[in-house]
Short mmCIF file of C-alpha atoms and ligand atoms in Angstrom, two decimals:
data_model
loop_
_atom_site.label_atom_id
_atom_site.label_comp_id
_atom_site.label_asym_id
_atom_site.label_seq_id
_atom_site.Cartn_x
_atom_site.Cartn_y
_atom_site.Cartn_z
CA MET C 1 0.00 0.00 0.00
CA THR C 2 1.47 3.37 -0.96
CA GLY C 3 -1.30 5.86 -0.11
CA GLU C 4 -2.07 8.05 2.87
CA LEU C 5 -2.82 4.99 5.00
CA SER C 6 0.43 3.11 4.46
CA PRO C 7 1.98 2.27 7.84
CA GLN C 8 5.45 2.59 6.22
CA ALA C 9 7.25 5.93 6.01
CA SER C 10 7.98 7.35 2.57
CA PRO C 11 11.57 8.67 2.21
CA SER C 12 10.34 12.27 1.94
CA GLU C 13 8.48 11.92 5.21
CA GLN C 14 11.46 11.26 7.42
CA GLY C 15 12.21 14.94 8.08
CA TYR C 16 8.64 15.56 9.28
CA GLU C 17 8.78 12.46 11.44
CA GLY C 18 11.93 13.64 13.17
CA ALA C 19 10.25 16.91 14.14
CA LEU C 20 7.29 15.13 15.73
CA ARG C 21 9.13 12.42 17.64
CA PRO C 22 8.79 12.46 21.40
CA SER C 23 12.24 12.55 22.99
CA THR C 24 11.54 11.24 26.49
CA LEU C 25 9.54 8.30 27.84
CA SER C 26 7.12 10.65 29.55
CA GLU C 27 6.35 12.40 26.24
CA PHE C 28 5.78 9.06 24.52
CA VAL C 29 2.02 8.56 24.28
CA GLY C 30 0.28 5.23 24.98
CA GLN C 31 1.95 1.79 25.29
CA SER C 32 1.75 2.34 29.04
CA LYS C 33 2.92 -1.16 29.93
CA VAL C 34 5.95 -1.01 27.64
CA ARG C 35 6.76 2.46 28.97
CA ARG C 36 6.71 1.23 32.57
CA GLN C 37 8.76 -1.88 31.75
CA LEU C 38 11.32 0.08 29.80
CA GLY C 39 11.43 2.84 32.42
CA LEU C 40 12.31 0.34 35.14
CA LEU C 41 15.02 -1.28 33.03
CA LEU C 42 16.63 2.07 32.23
CA ASP C 43 16.37 3.47 35.77
CA ALA C 44 17.96 0.35 37.25
CA ALA C 45 20.77 0.42 34.68
CA THR C 46 21.44 4.09 35.42
CA MET C 47 21.50 3.44 39.19
CA ARG C 48 23.87 0.51 38.73
CA GLN C 49 25.96 2.47 36.25
CA HIS C 50 25.83 -0.52 33.95
CA THR C 51 24.56 -0.99 30.40
CA PRO C 52 20.98 -2.29 30.42
CA ASP C 53 20.01 -5.64 28.92
CA HIS C 54 19.54 -5.77 25.16
CA ILE C 55 16.05 -4.75 24.09
CA LEU C 56 13.87 -6.19 21.33
CA LEU C 57 10.97 -4.05 20.06
CA ALA C 58 8.39 -6.13 18.23
CA GLY C 59 5.31 -4.84 16.44
CA PRO C 60 3.80 -3.55 13.21
CA PRO C 61 5.33 -0.56 11.35
CA GLY C 62 4.67 3.00 12.47
CA LEU C 63 3.97 2.28 16.16
CA GLY C 64 7.12 3.94 17.51
CA LYS C 65 10.00 1.45 17.49
CA THR C 66 12.55 3.89 16.04
CA THR C 67 11.28 6.59 18.37
CA LEU C 68 11.71 4.30 21.40
CA SER C 69 15.27 3.43 20.41
CA MET C 70 16.07 7.16 20.35
CA ILE C 71 14.42 7.58 23.74
CA VAL C 72 16.50 4.71 25.19
CA ALA C 73 19.70 6.46 24.09
CA SER C 74 18.59 9.86 25.33
CA GLU C 75 17.37 8.54 28.70
CA LEU C 76 20.74 6.80 29.14
CA ASP C 77 22.48 9.94 27.91
CA LYS C 78 24.48 7.89 25.41
CA PRO C 79 24.98 8.22 21.67
CA LEU C 80 22.84 6.20 19.26
CA HIS C 81 24.10 4.38 16.19
CA GLN C 82 21.34 3.41 13.74
CA THR C 83 21.53 0.70 11.13
CA SER C 84 19.22 -1.92 9.69
CA GLY C 85 19.16 -5.65 8.95
CA PRO C 86 19.23 -5.20 5.16
CA ALA C 87 22.38 -3.02 5.49
CA ILE C 88 24.22 -5.88 7.23
CA GLN C 89 24.78 -8.37 4.44
CA HIS C 90 28.07 -9.82 5.70
CA ALA C 91 29.65 -10.50 9.09
CA GLY C 92 32.27 -7.87 8.14
CA ASP C 93 29.57 -5.16 7.91
CA LEU C 94 28.55 -5.91 11.46
CA ALA C 95 32.14 -6.14 12.74
CA ALA C 96 32.77 -2.64 11.36
CA VAL C 97 29.74 -1.24 13.17
CA LEU C 98 30.42 -3.04 16.47
CA SER C 99 34.11 -2.16 16.65
CA ALA C 100 33.32 1.55 16.23
CA LEU C 101 30.90 1.68 19.20
CA THR C 102 31.89 3.78 22.21
CA PRO C 103 31.29 2.54 25.80
CA GLY C 104 27.57 2.43 26.63
CA GLU C 105 26.50 3.38 23.10
CA VAL C 106 23.06 2.24 21.95
CA LEU C 107 23.02 0.30 18.67
CA PHE C 108 19.65 0.31 16.91
CA VAL C 109 19.15 -2.39 14.27
CA ASP C 110 15.85 -1.91 12.47
CA GLU C 111 14.34 -4.94 10.69
CA ILE C 112 16.81 -7.14 12.55
CA HIS C 113 15.13 -10.26 11.10
CA ARG C 114 16.59 -9.34 7.70
CA MET C 115 20.24 -9.46 8.79
CA ALA C 116 22.59 -11.95 7.06
CA ARG C 117 22.89 -15.31 8.83
CA SER C 118 26.71 -15.02 9.16
CA ALA C 119 26.32 -11.66 10.90
CA GLU C 120 23.67 -13.08 13.20
CA GLU C 121 26.13 -15.64 14.51
CA MET C 122 28.71 -12.92 15.17
CA LEU C 123 26.06 -10.94 17.00
CA TYR C 124 25.40 -13.80 19.49
CA LEU C 125 28.91 -13.54 20.95
CA ALA C 126 28.91 -9.75 20.77
CA MET C 127 25.64 -9.54 22.72
CA GLU C 128 26.74 -12.02 25.34
CA ASP C 129 30.40 -11.27 25.94
CA PHE C 130 31.03 -7.99 24.09
CA LYS C 131 33.50 -9.78 21.86
CA VAL C 132 33.72 -10.78 18.21
CA ASP C 133 35.95 -13.24 16.39
CA ILE C 134 37.37 -11.70 13.24
CA MET C 135 38.55 -14.10 10.53
CA VAL C 136 41.90 -13.11 9.10
CA GLY C 137 43.20 -14.70 5.88
CA LYS C 138 41.54 -17.27 3.67
CA GLY C 139 41.38 -21.04 3.23
CA ALA C 140 43.65 -23.30 5.32
CA GLY C 141 45.67 -20.35 6.64
CA ALA C 142 42.65 -18.50 8.01
CA THR C 143 42.71 -17.78 11.72
CA SER C 144 40.21 -16.14 14.01
CA VAL C 145 41.35 -13.18 16.06
CA PRO C 146 39.25 -12.21 19.09
CA LEU C 147 38.38 -8.53 19.37
CA GLU C 148 37.11 -6.93 22.58
CA LEU C 149 34.19 -4.52 22.14
CA ALA C 150 33.02 -1.64 24.27
CA PRO C 151 29.92 -2.66 26.27
CA PHE C 152 26.83 -1.54 24.33
CA THR C 153 23.06 -1.95 24.37
CA LEU C 154 21.49 -3.47 21.31
CA VAL C 155 17.97 -2.31 20.51
CA GLY C 156 16.57 -4.55 17.78
CA ALA C 157 13.30 -3.80 16.02
CA THR C 158 11.23 -6.26 14.09
CA THR C 159 7.81 -6.46 12.52
CA ARG C 160 8.20 -10.25 12.39
CA ALA C 161 9.38 -11.50 15.81
CA GLY C 162 8.47 -15.04 14.74
CA LEU C 163 11.17 -14.95 12.04
CA LEU C 164 14.00 -14.40 14.53
CA PRO C 165 16.01 -17.51 15.31
CA ASN C 166 15.64 -18.62 18.94
CA PRO C 167 19.31 -18.10 19.89
CA LEU C 168 19.01 -14.46 18.86
CA ARG C 169 15.64 -13.91 20.51
CA ASP C 170 16.93 -15.47 23.75
CA ARG C 171 19.80 -13.01 23.98
CA PHE C 172 17.48 -10.05 24.44
CA GLY C 173 16.88 -9.42 28.16
CA PHE C 174 13.62 -7.63 27.45
CA THR C 175 11.13 -7.85 24.60
CA ALA C 176 8.55 -5.10 24.22
CA HIS C 177 5.46 -6.01 22.23
CA LEU C 178 3.98 -2.83 20.79
CA GLU C 179 0.22 -2.85 20.32
CA PHE C 180 -1.99 -0.76 18.05
CA TYR C 181 -3.06 2.48 19.79
CA SER C 182 -6.57 3.20 21.02
CA ASP C 183 -8.51 6.13 19.56
CA ASP C 184 -7.91 8.09 22.78
CA GLU C 185 -4.17 7.50 22.62
CA LEU C 186 -4.11 8.51 18.95
CA ALA C 187 -6.04 11.64 19.85
CA SER C 188 -3.20 12.52 22.25
CA VAL C 189 -0.65 11.88 19.49
CA VAL C 190 -2.58 14.17 17.10
CA ARG C 191 -3.13 16.91 19.72
CA ARG C 192 0.56 16.94 20.58
CA ALA C 193 1.68 16.97 16.93
CA ALA C 194 -0.82 19.73 16.01
CA GLY C 195 0.64 21.81 18.85
CA LEU C 196 4.19 21.24 17.59
CA LEU C 197 3.15 22.19 14.05
CA GLY C 198 1.36 25.31 15.33
CA PHE C 199 -1.90 24.17 13.74
CA ALA C 200 -5.09 25.11 15.62
CA LEU C 201 -7.21 21.97 15.36
CA SER C 202 -10.51 21.62 17.22
CA GLU C 203 -11.06 18.75 19.70
CA GLN C 204 -13.64 17.21 17.33
CA GLY C 205 -11.11 17.52 14.52
CA VAL C 206 -8.51 15.72 16.67
CA ASP C 207 -10.96 12.87 17.38
CA GLU C 208 -11.97 12.63 13.73
CA ILE C 209 -8.34 12.15 12.62
CA ALA C 210 -7.66 9.70 15.47
CA ARG C 211 -10.60 7.50 14.46
CA ARG C 212 -9.33 7.21 10.90
CA SER C 213 -5.70 6.43 11.72
CA ARG C 214 -5.82 2.63 11.97
CA GLY C 215 -4.29 2.54 15.45
CA THR C 216 -0.99 3.88 14.04
CA PRO C 217 0.72 7.16 15.09
CA ARG C 218 2.59 7.44 11.77
CA ILE C 219 -0.75 7.46 9.91
CA ALA C 220 -2.25 9.90 12.44
CA ASN C 221 0.61 12.35 11.88
CA ARG C 222 0.34 11.99 8.12
CA LEU C 223 -3.42 12.61 8.04
CA LEU C 224 -2.89 15.60 10.30
CA ARG C 225 -0.43 17.08 7.78
CA ARG C 226 -2.94 16.59 4.93
CA VAL C 227 -5.64 18.36 6.96
CA ARG C 228 -3.23 21.19 7.75
CA ASP C 229 -2.46 21.52 4.00
CA TYR C 230 -6.18 21.64 3.26
CA SER C 231 -6.84 24.36 5.83
CA LEU C 232 -3.97 26.44 4.51
CA VAL C 233 -4.91 26.20 0.84
CA HIS C 234 -8.67 26.55 1.32
CA GLU C 235 -8.34 29.04 4.17
CA THR C 236 -10.61 26.95 6.41
CA PRO C 237 -10.35 26.54 10.20
CA GLY C 238 -9.00 23.27 11.65
CA ASP C 239 -12.43 21.85 12.39
CA THR C 240 -14.37 18.66 11.67
CA ALA C 241 -15.56 19.95 8.30
CA SER C 242 -11.97 20.53 7.14
CA VAL C 243 -10.91 17.08 8.39
CA GLN C 244 -13.80 15.46 6.55
CA ALA C 245 -13.20 17.40 3.33
CA ALA C 246 -9.42 16.80 3.37
CA LEU C 247 -9.69 13.09 4.07
CA ALA C 248 -12.49 12.61 1.53
CA LEU C 249 -10.07 14.04 -1.03
CA TYR C 250 -7.58 11.31 -0.11
CA ASP C 251 -10.26 8.58 -0.13
CA VAL C 252 -9.96 7.86 3.59
CA ASP C 253 -13.39 7.01 4.98
CA GLN C 254 -14.73 7.53 8.50
CA HIS C 255 -13.31 4.21 9.73
CA GLY C 256 -9.89 4.66 8.15
CA LEU C 257 -10.57 2.44 5.13
CA ASP C 258 -9.15 3.56 1.81
CA ARG C 259 -10.15 2.76 -1.77
CA LEU C 260 -8.43 -0.65 -1.87
CA ASP C 261 -9.82 -1.77 1.52
CA ARG C 262 -13.33 -0.89 0.35
CA GLU C 263 -12.83 -2.57 -3.03
CA VAL C 264 -11.72 -5.79 -1.35
CA LEU C 265 -14.64 -5.76 1.06
CA ARG C 266 -17.11 -4.92 -1.71
CA ALA C 267 -15.72 -7.73 -3.89
CA VAL C 268 -16.18 -10.30 -1.09
CA VAL C 269 -19.75 -9.13 -0.48
CA GLU C 270 -20.95 -8.44 -4.00
CA ARG C 271 -18.99 -10.79 -6.26
CA PHE C 272 -18.61 -13.74 -3.90
CA SER C 273 -21.84 -13.42 -1.90
CA GLY C 274 -19.91 -12.68 1.30
CA GLY C 275 -17.39 -15.55 0.82
CA PRO C 276 -15.63 -17.74 1.54
CA VAL C 277 -13.24 -16.68 -1.19
CA GLY C 278 -9.57 -17.63 -1.59
CA LEU C 279 -6.82 -15.00 -1.44
CA SER C 280 -5.62 -15.38 -5.05
CA THR C 281 -9.15 -15.25 -6.49
CA LEU C 282 -9.84 -12.14 -4.44
CA ALA C 283 -6.56 -10.54 -5.56
CA VAL C 284 -7.35 -11.14 -9.24
CA SER C 285 -10.84 -9.78 -8.82
CA VAL C 286 -9.59 -6.42 -7.49
CA GLY C 287 -6.48 -6.34 -9.71
CA GLU C 288 -4.00 -6.19 -6.83
CA GLU C 289 -1.06 -8.34 -5.68
CA ALA C 290 -2.10 -11.14 -3.31
CA GLU C 291 0.80 -10.12 -1.04
CA THR C 292 -0.50 -6.57 -0.60
CA ILE C 293 -3.93 -7.86 0.28
CA GLU C 294 -2.56 -10.38 2.74
CA ALA C 295 -0.01 -8.08 4.41
CA VAL C 296 -1.81 -4.74 4.50
CA VAL C 297 -5.51 -4.84 3.64
CA GLU C 298 -6.60 -8.04 5.32
CA PRO C 299 -5.05 -7.54 8.80
CA PHE C 300 -6.84 -4.22 9.15
CA LEU C 301 -10.20 -5.53 7.90
CA VAL C 302 -9.89 -8.49 10.28
CA ARG C 303 -8.86 -6.28 13.21
CA THR C 304 -11.85 -4.00 12.70
CA GLY C 305 -14.22 -6.97 12.52
CA LEU C 306 -15.24 -6.44 8.89
CA LEU C 307 -13.72 -9.67 7.56
CA THR C 308 -12.75 -13.05 8.99
CA ARG C 309 -10.32 -15.67 7.78
CA THR C 310 -11.53 -19.24 7.69
CA PRO C 311 -9.79 -22.38 6.41
CA ARG C 312 -11.97 -22.12 3.29
CA GLY C 313 -11.20 -18.47 2.60
CA ARG C 314 -12.15 -14.91 3.51
CA VAL C 315 -15.67 -14.21 4.74
CA ALA C 316 -17.35 -10.81 5.21
CA THR C 317 -18.89 -10.34 8.66
CA ARG C 318 -22.28 -8.76 9.25
CA LEU C 319 -20.45 -5.50 9.97
CA GLY C 320 -18.59 -5.90 6.66
CA TRP C 321 -21.84 -6.22 4.72
CA GLU C 322 -23.21 -3.18 6.48
CA HIS C 323 -20.04 -1.19 5.77
CA VAL C 324 -20.51 -1.56 2.01
CA GLY C 325 -24.20 -0.76 2.38
CA VAL C 326 -25.61 -4.16 1.46
CA ALA C 327 -28.08 -5.98 3.72
CA PRO C 328 -26.52 -9.23 5.02
CA PRO C 329 -28.33 -12.47 4.10
CA GLY C 330 -31.15 -13.18 6.53
CA ALA C 331 -31.47 -9.50 7.50
CA PRO C 332 -35.02 -8.18 7.37
CA ASN C 333 -35.64 -6.15 4.19
CA GLY C 334 -36.01 -2.38 4.44
P1 ATP V 401 9.02 1.44 11.25
O1 ATP V 401 8.98 0.07 11.77
O2 ATP V 401 8.30 1.63 9.93
O3 ATP V 401 10.39 2.07 11.24
P2 ATP V 401 8.42 2.61 13.77
O4 ATP V 401 7.63 1.64 14.58
O5 ATP V 401 9.89 2.67 13.99
O6 ATP V 401 8.13 2.33 12.25
P3 ATP V 401 8.47 5.43 14.33
O7 ATP V 401 9.32 5.86 13.17
O8 ATP V 401 9.12 5.38 15.65
O9 ATP V 401 7.77 4.04 14.00
O10 ATP V 401 7.19 6.38 14.47
C1 ATP V 401 6.50 6.88 13.35
C2 ATP V 401 5.98 8.27 13.64
O11 ATP V 401 4.97 8.19 14.64
C3 ATP V 401 7.01 9.27 14.15
O12 ATP V 401 6.74 10.51 13.54
C4 ATP V 401 6.75 9.38 15.62
O13 ATP V 401 6.97 10.69 16.05
C5 ATP V 401 5.28 9.04 15.74
N1 ATP V 401 5.05 8.28 16.97
C6 ATP V 401 5.21 6.95 17.12
N2 ATP V 401 4.87 6.57 18.35
C7 ATP V 401 4.49 7.68 19.00
C8 ATP V 401 4.00 7.92 20.32
N3 ATP V 401 3.85 6.92 21.19
N4 ATP V 401 3.71 9.17 20.67
C9 ATP V 401 3.84 10.18 19.77
N5 ATP V 401 4.27 10.02 18.49
C10 ATP V 401 4.59 8.79 18.12
#
């Protein structure tokens, strides 16, 4: 999904995101359990003057994993080095990063499940003993030279915790599972961001954006920016009417469904009599990749109770029928 409701950041968005990131745990909205767990870990480490355990942040995109890694570094008052799994294609790439770390530094590895296998094995020893074995030479003459590292804290982020090999998962002292945000929490995210952007948005406007943001702060901030654009260009106040007009322009409906979500739901209801229908048949019928439907559209429709997955295929729920404006079978007419 590439539209306004994509949970992934577009490259041009990163500057805006930086400006809206909370920089302390107390500014970080929602995820109260994770905040308390992380707060305790960091306070204890600071009191002991020791690096905290390695931290794994697991959860869907756009919920604040990168932001939390920055907060960990700033709460510990240590520098942060950021890299990502896809950037570590060889053990040597990782050795270069690890050997440059300063004592106590926080190393953030985004998408850690996509790191090369050889690097993963090097990381086990580095996480456990702050050491790596560097291979020098080739073939029969190759020898391994141990290299001491400065103690560091690894913060790994993954959208697919299940893909991490057990030995790697076990070496994290703490795993935070980030959950989708409630509408109230998203309203706080929007209110805070509107304040930072100097955009006067009414309380109803805040709630309206929150409701359409699919439980994801990144989407909330993006919709807020579109509403702000709309108000500027059309010289309208930041009220519910502006939110509705701006988001209608971007095809985002009152529940946060976009054009593709609605097409998928409508296809299940109208072309397949509510299902069950298989993923590939559904994908062909809306002219979209099966992967996009499975990874982006379906989880949201399932989470909002509009669609269910059964062993025989996807089935629209009663709510799903109602959402596309068709009476479900067995419902009284008129
Ligand atoms: P990805 O996995 O795609 O990198 P992510 O989980 O790392 O996503 P972030 O980049 O940390 O997500 O957050 C996306 C945006 O949402 C940022 O602009 C950030 O400021 C905002 N954000 C995330 N969580 C919160 C929060 N709890 N409170 C306020 N803003 C938040």
